[in-house]
Coordinates of C-alpha atoms in Angstrom, one line a residue:
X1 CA 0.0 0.0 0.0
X2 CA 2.6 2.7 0.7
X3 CA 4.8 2.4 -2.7
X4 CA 1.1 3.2 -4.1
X5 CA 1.7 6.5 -2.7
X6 CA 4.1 8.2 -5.0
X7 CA 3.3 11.6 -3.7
X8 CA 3.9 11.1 0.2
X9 CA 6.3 13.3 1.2
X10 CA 6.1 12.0 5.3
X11 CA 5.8 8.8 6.9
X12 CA 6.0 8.7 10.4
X13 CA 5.2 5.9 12.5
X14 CA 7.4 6.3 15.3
X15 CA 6.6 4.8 19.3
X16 CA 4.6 1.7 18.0
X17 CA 4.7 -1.8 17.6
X18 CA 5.8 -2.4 14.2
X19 CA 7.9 -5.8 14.1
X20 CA 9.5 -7.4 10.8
X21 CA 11.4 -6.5 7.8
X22 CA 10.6 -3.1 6.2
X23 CA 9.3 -3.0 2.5
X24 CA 11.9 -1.4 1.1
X25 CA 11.0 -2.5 -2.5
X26 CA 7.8 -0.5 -1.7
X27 CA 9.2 2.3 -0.2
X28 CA 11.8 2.7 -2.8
X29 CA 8.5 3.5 -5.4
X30 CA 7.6 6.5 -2.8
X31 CA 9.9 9.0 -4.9
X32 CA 8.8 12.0 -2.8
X33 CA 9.6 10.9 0.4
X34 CA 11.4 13.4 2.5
X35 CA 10.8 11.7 6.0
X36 CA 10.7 8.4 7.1
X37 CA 10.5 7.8 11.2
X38 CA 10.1 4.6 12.3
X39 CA 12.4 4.7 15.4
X40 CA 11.0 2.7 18.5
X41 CA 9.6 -0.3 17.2
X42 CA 10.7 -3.4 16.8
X43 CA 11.6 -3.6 13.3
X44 CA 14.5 -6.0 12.0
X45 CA 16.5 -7.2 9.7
X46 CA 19.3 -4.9 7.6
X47 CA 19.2 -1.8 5.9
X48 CA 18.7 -2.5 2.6
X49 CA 20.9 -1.0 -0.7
X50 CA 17.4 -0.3 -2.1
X51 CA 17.6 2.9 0.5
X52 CA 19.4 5.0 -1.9
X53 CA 16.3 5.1 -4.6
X54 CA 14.8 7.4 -1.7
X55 CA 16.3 10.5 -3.5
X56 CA 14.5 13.1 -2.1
X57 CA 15.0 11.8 1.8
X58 CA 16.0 14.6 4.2
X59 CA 15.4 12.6 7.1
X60 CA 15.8 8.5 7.9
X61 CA 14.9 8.0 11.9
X62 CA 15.4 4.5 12.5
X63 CA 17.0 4.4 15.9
X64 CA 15.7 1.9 18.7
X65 CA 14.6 -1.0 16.8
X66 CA 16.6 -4.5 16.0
X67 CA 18.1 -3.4 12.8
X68 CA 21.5 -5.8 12.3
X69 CA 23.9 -5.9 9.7
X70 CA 26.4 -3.6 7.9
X71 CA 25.3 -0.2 6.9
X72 CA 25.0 0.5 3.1
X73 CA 27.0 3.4 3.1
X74 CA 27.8 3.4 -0.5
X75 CA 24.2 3.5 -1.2
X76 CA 23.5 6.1 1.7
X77 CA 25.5 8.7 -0.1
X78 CA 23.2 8.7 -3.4
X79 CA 20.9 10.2 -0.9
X80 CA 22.4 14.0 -1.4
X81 CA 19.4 15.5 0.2
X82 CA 19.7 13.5 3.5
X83 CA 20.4 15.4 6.7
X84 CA 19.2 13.8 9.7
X85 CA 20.1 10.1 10.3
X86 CA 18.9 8.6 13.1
X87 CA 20.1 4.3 13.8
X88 CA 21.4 4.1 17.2
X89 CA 20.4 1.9 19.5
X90 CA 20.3 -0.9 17.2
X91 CA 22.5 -4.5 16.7
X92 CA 24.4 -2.4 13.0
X93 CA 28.0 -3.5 13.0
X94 CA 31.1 -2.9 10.7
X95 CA 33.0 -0.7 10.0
X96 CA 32.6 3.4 9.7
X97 CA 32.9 3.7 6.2
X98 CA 35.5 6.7 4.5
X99 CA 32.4 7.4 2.6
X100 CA 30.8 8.2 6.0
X101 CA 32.1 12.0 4.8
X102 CA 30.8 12.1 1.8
X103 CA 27.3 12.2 3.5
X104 CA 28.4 15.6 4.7
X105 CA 29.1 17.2 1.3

């Protein structure tokens, strides 16, 4: 239901009960997407390369769920409009990635 929403701009379901993998085939259709807060639920799995088709995101709130895995920096830093990220308190691992600065420029 929510890639069928190509013009949503904010999604923000934060302080629930959401458990599972996120859709991020279906999110990835939601071109318009600025803000995405789901932090506090008990969503899992890993962050998915498909994260970078979210052009347009300013913010990504993810913190206090059960998100594991490496972070897709790579991908992250297609995401040029991004300026709040949000993952702590998590299970991410790895290493900080160089590219880590490109999400600055």
């Amino acid at each position: 239901l929510v890639g069928e929403l190509a013009a949503l701009r904010e999604l923000k379901l934060d302080h629930n009960a959401f458990d599972g993998v996120l859709p991020w085939a279906h999110l990835a259709n939601v071109t318009q997407l600025r803000v995405l807060t789901l932090s506090h639920n008990r969503l899992g799995g890993t962050l998915s390369s498909l994260v970078g088709e979210l052009a347009a995101l300013r913010e990504l709130k993810l913190d206090h769920n059960a998100f594991d895995g490496v972070l897709p920096w790579a991908h992250l830093a297609n995401v040029t409009q991004l300026r709040v990220l949000t993952l702590s308190h998590n299970r991410l691992g790895g290493t900080l990635s160089s590219l880590v600065g490109e999400l600055a420029a």
